[in-house]
Amino acid sequence: QNYDRKRTIAFPGDPKPFESFKKRPDQEKQRYDMLHGHMPYGLHRWMPRACRYFTLLREPVARYFSDYFFAFDYPPHNLHGQIVSGELTVEGYARLPETQPYFDNTMTQYLSGELFERPTRRTLGRAKDILAKEMDTFGISERFDESLLLIARSFKWQRPFYISKNISKQGVHDVPEEVRKLCRELQKLDMELYEFGKALFEERVEREGENLREALIALRDVESYLHKNYDRERHRIYTVGDGVVPELK
């Protein structure tokens, strides 16, 4: 939202648009200032100018089943029919990594830049190194506001406000505990990567000290105002740099 929308491009979960973009002429790729969405690490190798990275980590079991509930609610999803018909149960979804490599510790795959391959301890090590050394910054979804402030400062974003949208009524709390346990077992590498990321994130938050705590209070004051007024101002989308400065009351 700090960028001209004509100079940004978003990649969906389908890897085909991402693969297609890599093959575009450098002159065309040069036009973009922000590339975001679902893409593995490594795009800089196909870009004609220097790139900077940031990412968000999410608790792996919650992340995994959020895809399940998204597919349930989104008819174009390739698994939608199987899920709503009952052919693919929530336990069956949890077991997909046993037969389909893409679902096997996907967070580790994406961060390592090695998609559609069975991840190993080596893959995990590479993902950790990239997170610690190659990302300009990163965040934790469960600590979104702090993450947003750290990312915004790193990239010099202005007024990083947001409205929460696309919030599913269903979530990991609706998944039976035995299925969550199975998922944790099958997503061990992602679980370890997440714990590594949380510890690293906490170190960075501590280094920021009082400055970050004060900025967090200010951000949440603005967020409280925006969310309280969102229902009656639903037509208004607040974006960074759009000239809207909401008064705090």
PDB file of C-alpha atoms in Angstrom:
ATOM      1  CA  GLN A   1       0.000   0.000   0.000  1.00  0.00           C
ATOM      2  CA  ASN A   2       3.038   2.235  -0.022  1.00  0.00           C
ATOM      3  CA  TYR A   3       3.422   1.419  -3.676  1.00  0.00           C
ATOM      4  CA  ASP A   4       1.679   2.399  -6.890  1.00  0.00           C
ATOM      5  CA  ARG A   5      -0.672  -0.522  -7.507  1.00  0.00           C
ATOM      6  CA  LYS A   6       0.356  -0.585 -11.152  1.00  0.00           C
ATOM      7  CA  ARG A   7       3.870  -1.353  -9.943  1.00  0.00           C
ATOM      8  CA  THR A   8       2.929  -4.267  -7.702  1.00  0.00           C
ATOM      9  CA  ILE A   9       2.035  -7.842  -8.474  1.00  0.00           C
ATOM     10  CA  ALA A  10       0.491 -10.497  -6.226  1.00  0.00           C
ATOM     11  CA  PHE A  11       1.044 -14.225  -6.619  1.00  0.00           C
ATOM     12  CA  PRO A  12      -1.724 -16.663  -5.588  1.00  0.00           C
ATOM     13  CA  GLY A  13      -1.190 -20.149  -4.192  1.00  0.00           C
ATOM     14  CA  ASP A  14      -1.054 -21.600  -7.709  1.00  0.00           C
ATOM     15  CA  PRO A  15       2.669 -21.717  -8.659  1.00  0.00           C
ATOM     16  CA  LYS A  16       2.018 -21.299 -12.407  1.00  0.00           C
ATOM     17  CA  PRO A  17       1.791 -17.453 -12.420  1.00  0.00           C
ATOM     18  CA  PHE A  18       5.025 -17.285 -10.411  1.00  0.00           C
ATOM     19  CA  GLU A  19       6.831 -19.567 -12.855  1.00  0.00           C
ATOM     20  CA  SER A  20       5.466 -17.559 -15.764  1.00  0.00           C
ATOM     21  CA  PHE A  21       6.657 -14.275 -14.237  1.00  0.00           C
ATOM     22  CA  LYS A  22      10.227 -15.549 -13.959  1.00  0.00           C
ATOM     23  CA  LYS A  23      10.320 -15.971 -17.741  1.00  0.00           C
ATOM     24  CA  ARG A  24       9.141 -12.464 -18.574  1.00  0.00           C
ATOM     25  CA  PRO A  25      11.619 -10.024 -20.171  1.00  0.00           C
ATOM     26  CA  ASP A  26      13.782  -8.035 -17.765  1.00  0.00           C
ATOM     27  CA  GLN A  27      12.375  -4.791 -19.146  1.00  0.00           C
ATOM     28  CA  GLU A  28       8.893  -5.850 -18.025  1.00  0.00           C
ATOM     29  CA  LYS A  29      10.010  -7.127 -14.621  1.00  0.00           C
ATOM     30  CA  GLN A  30      11.878  -3.874 -14.029  1.00  0.00           C
ATOM     31  CA  ARG A  31       8.531  -2.040 -13.756  1.00  0.00           C
ATOM     32  CA  TYR A  32       7.581  -3.678 -10.454  1.00  0.00           C
ATOM     33  CA  ASP A  33       8.491  -2.299  -7.041  1.00  0.00           C
ATOM     34  CA  MET A  34       6.603  -4.825  -4.890  1.00  0.00           C
ATOM     35  CA  LEU A  35       6.113  -8.552  -5.457  1.00  0.00           C
ATOM     36  CA  HIS A  36       4.042 -10.270  -2.801  1.00  0.00           C
ATOM     37  CA  GLY A  37       1.873 -13.263  -2.040  1.00  0.00           C
ATOM     38  CA  HIS A  38       2.624 -16.969  -2.126  1.00  0.00           C
ATOM     39  CA  MET A  39       6.083 -17.429  -3.571  1.00  0.00           C
ATOM     40  CA  PRO A  40       9.225 -19.279  -2.541  1.00  0.00           C
ATOM     41  CA  TYR A  41      12.477 -17.578  -1.645  1.00  0.00           C
ATOM     42  CA  GLY A  42      14.804 -17.013  -4.589  1.00  0.00           C
ATOM     43  CA  LEU A  43      13.004 -14.695  -6.991  1.00  0.00           C
ATOM     44  CA  HIS A  44      15.966 -12.292  -6.871  1.00  0.00           C
ATOM     45  CA  ARG A  45      17.842 -14.665  -9.179  1.00  0.00           C
ATOM     46  CA  TRP A  46      15.407 -13.783 -11.976  1.00  0.00           C
ATOM     47  CA  MET A  47      15.119 -10.057 -11.286  1.00  0.00           C
ATOM     48  CA  PRO A  48      17.104  -7.350 -13.117  1.00  0.00           C
ATOM     49  CA  ARG A  49      17.694  -5.323  -9.945  1.00  0.00           C
ATOM     50  CA  ALA A  50      18.479  -5.897  -6.287  1.00  0.00           C
ATOM     51  CA  CYS A  51      15.682  -7.311  -4.112  1.00  0.00           C
ATOM     52  CA  ARG A  52      14.867  -7.134  -0.427  1.00  0.00           C
ATOM     53  CA  TYR A  53      12.782  -9.747   1.364  1.00  0.00           C
ATOM     54  CA  PHE A  54      10.398  -9.952   4.294  1.00  0.00           C
ATOM     55  CA  THR A  55       8.044 -12.712   5.384  1.00  0.00           C
ATOM     56  CA  LEU A  56       5.596 -13.753   8.091  1.00  0.00           C
ATOM     57  CA  LEU A  57       5.683 -17.052   9.953  1.00  0.00           C
ATOM     58  CA  ARG A  58       2.527 -18.578  11.367  1.00  0.00           C
ATOM     59  CA  GLU A  59       1.952 -21.334  13.932  1.00  0.00           C
ATOM     60  CA  PRO A  60       2.149 -24.376  11.626  1.00  0.00           C
ATOM     61  CA  VAL A  61      -0.958 -26.287  12.687  1.00  0.00           C
ATOM     62  CA  ALA A  62      -3.135 -23.161  12.513  1.00  0.00           C
ATOM     63  CA  ARG A  63      -1.575 -22.270   9.150  1.00  0.00           C
ATOM     64  CA  TYR A  64      -2.123 -25.771   7.783  1.00  0.00           C
ATOM     65  CA  PHE A  65      -5.816 -25.987   8.661  1.00  0.00           C
ATOM     66  CA  SER A  66      -6.518 -22.400   7.621  1.00  0.00           C
ATOM     67  CA  ASP A  67      -5.943 -23.673   4.089  1.00  0.00           C
ATOM     68  CA  TYR A  68      -8.478 -26.435   4.707  1.00  0.00           C
ATOM     69  CA  PHE A  69     -11.183 -24.001   5.834  1.00  0.00           C
ATOM     70  CA  PHE A  70     -10.308 -21.603   3.031  1.00  0.00           C
ATOM     71  CA  ALA A  71     -10.784 -24.417   0.506  1.00  0.00           C
ATOM     72  CA  PHE A  72     -14.118 -25.274   2.160  1.00  0.00           C
ATOM     73  CA  ASP A  73     -15.382 -21.705   1.679  1.00  0.00           C
ATOM     74  CA  TYR A  74     -13.822 -21.036  -1.738  1.00  0.00           C
ATOM     75  CA  PRO A  75     -15.459 -22.952  -4.632  1.00  0.00           C
ATOM     76  CA  PRO A  76     -12.646 -22.330  -7.165  1.00  0.00           C
ATOM     77  CA  HIS A  77     -10.158 -24.152  -4.898  1.00  0.00           C
ATOM     78  CA  ASN A  78      -9.111 -27.466  -6.438  1.00  0.00           C
ATOM     79  CA  LEU A  79      -9.952 -29.337  -3.205  1.00  0.00           C
ATOM     80  CA  HIS A  80     -13.283 -27.599  -2.549  1.00  0.00           C
ATOM     81  CA  GLY A  81     -15.458 -30.344  -4.037  1.00  0.00           C
ATOM     82  CA  GLN A  82     -13.717 -33.134  -2.136  1.00  0.00           C
ATOM     83  CA  ILE A  83     -13.973 -31.263   1.158  1.00  0.00           C
ATOM     84  CA  VAL A  84     -17.627 -30.174   0.985  1.00  0.00           C
ATOM     85  CA  SER A  85     -18.675 -33.626  -0.215  1.00  0.00           C
ATOM     86  CA  GLY A  86     -16.958 -35.270   2.757  1.00  0.00           C
ATOM     87  CA  GLU A  87     -14.622 -37.229   0.521  1.00  0.00           C
ATOM     88  CA  LEU A  88     -11.659 -35.391   2.055  1.00  0.00           C
ATOM     89  CA  THR A  89     -12.131 -35.240   5.821  1.00  0.00           C
ATOM     90  CA  VAL A  90     -10.151 -33.024   8.131  1.00  0.00           C
ATOM     91  CA  GLU A  91      -8.056 -36.068   9.126  1.00  0.00           C
ATOM     92  CA  GLY A  92      -7.559 -36.935   5.480  1.00  0.00           C
ATOM     93  CA  TYR A  93      -6.370 -33.396   4.879  1.00  0.00           C
ATOM     94  CA  ALA A  94      -3.924 -33.695   7.774  1.00  0.00           C
ATOM     95  CA  ARG A  95      -2.515 -36.849   6.129  1.00  0.00           C
ATOM     96  CA  LEU A  96      -1.942 -35.292   2.697  1.00  0.00           C
ATOM     97  CA  PRO A  97       1.816 -34.901   3.358  1.00  0.00           C
ATOM     98  CA  GLU A  98       2.064 -38.705   3.377  1.00  0.00           C
ATOM     99  CA  THR A  99       1.209 -38.845  -0.332  1.00  0.00           C
ATOM    100  CA  GLN A 100       1.640 -35.306  -1.700  1.00  0.00           C
ATOM    101  CA  PRO A 101       5.026 -33.591  -1.244  1.00  0.00           C
ATOM    102  CA  TYR A 102       3.599 -30.072  -1.570  1.00  0.00           C
ATOM    103  CA  PHE A 103       1.804 -30.433   1.802  1.00  0.00           C
ATOM    104  CA  ASP A 104       4.935 -31.745   3.545  1.00  0.00           C
ATOM    105  CA  ASN A 105       6.224 -28.921   5.785  1.00  0.00           C
ATOM    106  CA  THR A 106       5.270 -26.296   3.220  1.00  0.00           C
ATOM    107  CA  MET A 107       6.583 -23.355   5.248  1.00  0.00           C
ATOM    108  CA  THR A 108      10.048 -24.928   5.248  1.00  0.00           C
ATOM    109  CA  GLN A 109       9.777 -25.593   1.511  1.00  0.00           C
ATOM    110  CA  TYR A 110       8.824 -22.009   0.691  1.00  0.00           C
ATOM    111  CA  LEU A 111      11.418 -20.374   2.921  1.00  0.00           C
ATOM    112  CA  SER A 112      14.216 -22.642   1.698  1.00  0.00           C
ATOM    113  CA  GLY A 113      13.208 -21.988  -1.914  1.00  0.00           C
ATOM    114  CA  GLU A 114      12.907 -25.723  -2.560  1.00  0.00           C
ATOM    115  CA  LEU A 115       9.284 -26.383  -3.493  1.00  0.00           C
ATOM    116  CA  PHE A 116       7.744 -29.761  -4.368  1.00  0.00           C
ATOM    117  CA  GLU A 117      10.647 -31.695  -2.865  1.00  0.00           C
ATOM    118  CA  ARG A 118      10.489 -33.727   0.312  1.00  0.00           C
ATOM    119  CA  PRO A 119      12.104 -31.443   2.890  1.00  0.00           C
ATOM    120  CA  THR A 120      14.887 -32.819   5.082  1.00  0.00           C
ATOM    121  CA  ARG A 121      16.965 -31.566   8.001  1.00  0.00           C
ATOM    122  CA  ARG A 122      19.220 -29.955   5.395  1.00  0.00           C
ATOM    123  CA  THR A 123      16.218 -28.102   3.952  1.00  0.00           C
ATOM    124  CA  LEU A 124      15.296 -26.905   7.426  1.00  0.00           C
ATOM    125  CA  GLY A 125      18.844 -25.671   8.020  1.00  0.00           C
ATOM    126  CA  ARG A 126      18.737 -23.716   4.796  1.00  0.00           C
ATOM    127  CA  ALA A 127      15.359 -22.193   5.735  1.00  0.00           C
ATOM    128  CA  LYS A 128      16.720 -21.108   9.125  1.00  0.00           C
ATOM    129  CA  ASP A 129      19.796 -19.526   7.525  1.00  0.00           C
ATOM    130  CA  ILE A 130      17.669 -17.610   5.034  1.00  0.00           C
ATOM    131  CA  LEU A 131      15.341 -16.379   7.775  1.00  0.00           C
ATOM    132  CA  ALA A 132      18.226 -15.206   9.960  1.00  0.00           C
ATOM    133  CA  LYS A 133      20.586 -13.860   7.284  1.00  0.00           C
ATOM    134  CA  GLU A 134      18.770 -13.162   4.008  1.00  0.00           C
ATOM    135  CA  MET A 135      15.472 -11.622   5.132  1.00  0.00           C
ATOM    136  CA  ASP A 136      15.655  -7.879   5.746  1.00  0.00           C
ATOM    137  CA  THR A 137      13.120  -8.510   8.462  1.00  0.00           C
ATOM    138  CA  PHE A 138      10.274 -10.880   9.271  1.00  0.00           C
ATOM    139  CA  GLY A 139       7.287 -11.187  11.547  1.00  0.00           C
ATOM    140  CA  ILE A 140       5.112 -13.642  13.438  1.00  0.00           C
ATOM    141  CA  SER A 141       1.434 -13.724  12.475  1.00  0.00           C
ATOM    142  CA  GLU A 142       0.348 -14.225  16.080  1.00  0.00           C
ATOM    143  CA  ARG A 143       2.140 -10.944  16.918  1.00  0.00           C
ATOM    144  CA  PHE A 144       0.979  -9.112  13.860  1.00  0.00           C
ATOM    145  CA  ASP A 145       1.049  -5.514  15.122  1.00  0.00           C
ATOM    146  CA  GLU A 146       4.627  -5.719  16.375  1.00  0.00           C
ATOM    147  CA  SER A 147       5.606  -7.482  13.162  1.00  0.00           C
ATOM    148  CA  LEU A 148       3.960  -4.796  11.056  1.00  0.00           C
ATOM    149  CA  LEU A 149       5.841  -2.029  12.845  1.00  0.00           C
ATOM    150  CA  LEU A 150       9.208  -3.748  12.439  1.00  0.00           C
ATOM    151  CA  ILE A 151       8.589  -4.419   8.752  1.00  0.00           C
ATOM    152  CA  ALA A 152       7.259  -0.894   8.167  1.00  0.00           C
ATOM    153  CA  ARG A 153      10.348   0.672   9.692  1.00  0.00           C
ATOM    154  CA  SER A 154      12.696  -1.559   7.728  1.00  0.00           C
ATOM    155  CA  PHE A 155      11.003  -0.648   4.445  1.00  0.00           C
ATOM    156  CA  LYS A 156      10.216   2.954   5.422  1.00  0.00           C
ATOM    157  CA  TRP A 157       6.451   2.488   5.040  1.00  0.00           C
ATOM    158  CA  GLN A 158       4.210   5.357   6.154  1.00  0.00           C
ATOM    159  CA  ARG A 159       1.219   5.002   8.518  1.00  0.00           C
ATOM    160  CA  PRO A 160       0.935   1.190   8.455  1.00  0.00           C
ATOM    161  CA  PHE A 161      -2.761   0.872   9.309  1.00  0.00           C
ATOM    162  CA  TYR A 162      -4.987  -2.011   8.303  1.00  0.00           C
ATOM    163  CA  ILE A 163      -8.515  -3.372   8.524  1.00  0.00           C
ATOM    164  CA  SER A 164      -8.928  -7.058   9.369  1.00  0.00           C
ATOM    165  CA  LYS A 165     -10.726  -8.837   6.547  1.00  0.00           C
ATOM    166  CA  ASN A 166     -11.229 -12.395   5.301  1.00  0.00           C
ATOM    167  CA  ILE A 167     -11.571 -13.718   8.859  1.00  0.00           C
ATOM    168  CA  SER A 168     -12.885 -17.268   8.775  1.00  0.00           C
ATOM    169  CA  LYS A 169     -15.480 -18.306  11.321  1.00  0.00           C
ATOM    170  CA  GLN A 170     -13.782 -21.692  11.502  1.00  0.00           C
ATOM    171  CA  GLY A 171     -10.251 -22.378  12.607  1.00  0.00           C
ATOM    172  CA  VAL A 172      -7.863 -24.782  14.215  1.00  0.00           C
ATOM    173  CA  HIS A 173     -10.017 -24.805  17.364  1.00  0.00           C
ATOM    174  CA  ASP A 174     -12.616 -26.733  15.324  1.00  0.00           C
ATOM    175  CA  VAL A 175     -10.131 -29.507  14.536  1.00  0.00           C
ATOM    176  CA  PRO A 176     -10.164 -32.501  16.939  1.00  0.00           C
ATOM    177  CA  GLU A 177      -7.113 -32.642  19.188  1.00  0.00           C
ATOM    178  CA  GLU A 178      -6.027 -36.056  17.879  1.00  0.00           C
ATOM    179  CA  VAL A 179      -5.968 -34.637  14.334  1.00  0.00           C
ATOM    180  CA  ARG A 180      -3.985 -31.601  15.494  1.00  0.00           C
ATOM    181  CA  LYS A 181      -1.519 -33.962  17.158  1.00  0.00           C
ATOM    182  CA  LEU A 182      -1.177 -35.902  13.914  1.00  0.00           C
ATOM    183  CA  CYS A 183      -0.559 -32.657  12.051  1.00  0.00           C
ATOM    184  CA  ARG A 184       2.158 -31.589  14.500  1.00  0.00           C
ATOM    185  CA  GLU A 185       3.860 -34.952  13.966  1.00  0.00           C
ATOM    186  CA  LEU A 186       3.760 -34.648  10.180  1.00  0.00           C
ATOM    187  CA  GLN A 187       4.839 -30.981  10.221  1.00  0.00           C
ATOM    188  CA  LYS A 188       7.829 -31.379  12.552  1.00  0.00           C
ATOM    189  CA  LEU A 189      10.187 -29.314  10.427  1.00  0.00           C
ATOM    190  CA  ASP A 190       7.732 -26.430  10.229  1.00  0.00           C
ATOM    191  CA  MET A 191       7.211 -26.638  13.994  1.00  0.00           C
ATOM    192  CA  GLU A 192      10.956 -26.355  14.574  1.00  0.00           C
ATOM    193  CA  LEU A 193      11.295 -23.521  12.066  1.00  0.00           C
ATOM    194  CA  TYR A 194       8.474 -21.644  13.783  1.00  0.00           C
ATOM    195  CA  GLU A 195      10.045 -22.015  17.233  1.00  0.00           C
ATOM    196  CA  PHE A 196      13.386 -20.845  15.824  1.00  0.00           C
ATOM    197  CA  GLY A 197      11.676 -17.847  14.249  1.00  0.00           C
ATOM    198  CA  LYS A 198       9.790 -16.973  17.447  1.00  0.00           C
ATOM    199  CA  ALA A 199      13.020 -16.901  19.457  1.00  0.00           C
ATOM    200  CA  LEU A 200      14.757 -14.743  16.862  1.00  0.00           C
ATOM    201  CA  PHE A 201      11.765 -12.420  16.659  1.00  0.00           C
ATOM    202  CA  GLU A 202      11.680 -12.022  20.445  1.00  0.00           C
ATOM    203  CA  GLU A 203      15.364 -11.030  20.443  1.00  0.00           C
ATOM    204  CA  ARG A 204      14.645  -8.327  17.868  1.00  0.00           C
ATOM    205  CA  VAL A 205      11.641  -7.027  19.808  1.00  0.00           C
ATOM    206  CA  GLU A 206      13.717  -6.813  22.980  1.00  0.00           C
ATOM    207  CA  ARG A 207      16.404  -4.845  21.175  1.00  0.00           C
ATOM    208  CA  GLU A 208      13.805  -2.278  20.096  1.00  0.00           C
ATOM    209  CA  GLY A 209      12.789  -1.712  23.712  1.00  0.00           C
ATOM    210  CA  GLU A 210      10.618   1.238  24.671  1.00  0.00           C
ATOM    211  CA  ASN A 211      10.501   2.720  21.168  1.00  0.00           C
ATOM    212  CA  LEU A 212       8.584  -0.273  19.856  1.00  0.00           C
ATOM    213  CA  ARG A 213       6.280  -0.393  22.876  1.00  0.00           C
ATOM    214  CA  GLU A 214       5.315   3.257  22.403  1.00  0.00           C
ATOM    215  CA  ALA A 215       4.771   2.772  18.681  1.00  0.00           C
ATOM    216  CA  LEU A 216       2.602  -0.269  19.414  1.00  0.00           C
ATOM    217  CA  ILE A 217       0.326   1.741  21.721  1.00  0.00           C
ATOM    218  CA  ALA A 218      -0.061   4.461  19.084  1.00  0.00           C
ATOM    219  CA  LEU A 219      -0.802   1.939  16.339  1.00  0.00           C
ATOM    220  CA  ARG A 220      -3.452   0.186  18.410  1.00  0.00           C
ATOM    221  CA  ASP A 221      -5.131   3.513  19.217  1.00  0.00           C
ATOM    222  CA  VAL A 222      -5.556   4.146  15.500  1.00  0.00           C
ATOM    223  CA  GLU A 223      -6.610   0.547  14.839  1.00  0.00           C
ATOM    224  CA  SER A 224      -9.273   0.778  17.543  1.00  0.00           C
ATOM    225  CA  TYR A 225     -10.733   3.849  15.864  1.00  0.00           C
ATOM    226  CA  LEU A 226     -10.682   2.298  12.394  1.00  0.00           C
ATOM    227  CA  HIS A 227     -12.346  -0.924  13.483  1.00  0.00           C
ATOM    228  CA  LYS A 228     -15.038   0.861  15.497  1.00  0.00           C
ATOM    229  CA  ASN A 229     -15.965   2.976  12.498  1.00  0.00           C
ATOM    230  CA  TYR A 230     -15.513   0.330   9.845  1.00  0.00           C
ATOM    231  CA  ASP A 231     -19.126  -0.888   9.886  1.00  0.00           C
ATOM    232  CA  ARG A 232     -20.523   2.523   9.022  1.00  0.00           C
ATOM    233  CA  GLU A 233     -17.654   3.368   6.687  1.00  0.00           C
ATOM    234  CA  ARG A 234     -17.367   0.019   4.962  1.00  0.00           C
ATOM    235  CA  HIS A 235     -16.983   1.681   1.566  1.00  0.00           C
ATOM    236  CA  ARG A 236     -13.807   3.396   2.748  1.00  0.00           C
ATOM    237  CA  ILE A 237     -10.625   1.371   2.485  1.00  0.00           C
ATOM    238  CA  TYR A 238      -7.789   2.915   4.456  1.00  0.00           C
ATOM    239  CA  THR A 239      -4.485   2.440   2.711  1.00  0.00           C
ATOM    240  CA  VAL A 240      -1.035   3.613   3.578  1.00  0.00           C
ATOM    241  CA  GLY A 241      -0.347   6.987   2.017  1.00  0.00           C
ATOM    242  CA  ASP A 242      -3.878   7.628   0.740  1.00  0.00           C
ATOM    243  CA  GLY A 243      -4.186  10.992   2.447  1.00  0.00           C
ATOM    244  CA  VAL A 244      -6.579   9.791   5.148  1.00  0.00           C
ATOM    245  CA  VAL A 245      -5.544  10.685   8.669  1.00  0.00           C
ATOM    246  CA  PRO A 246      -8.313   9.495  11.014  1.00  0.00           C
ATOM    247  CA  GLU A 247      -8.854  11.631  14.089  1.00  0.00           C
ATOM    248  CA  LEU A 248      -8.531   9.788  17.350  1.00  0.00           C
ATOM    249  CA  LYS A 249     -11.485  10.270  19.680  1.00  0.00           C
TER     250      LYS A 249
END
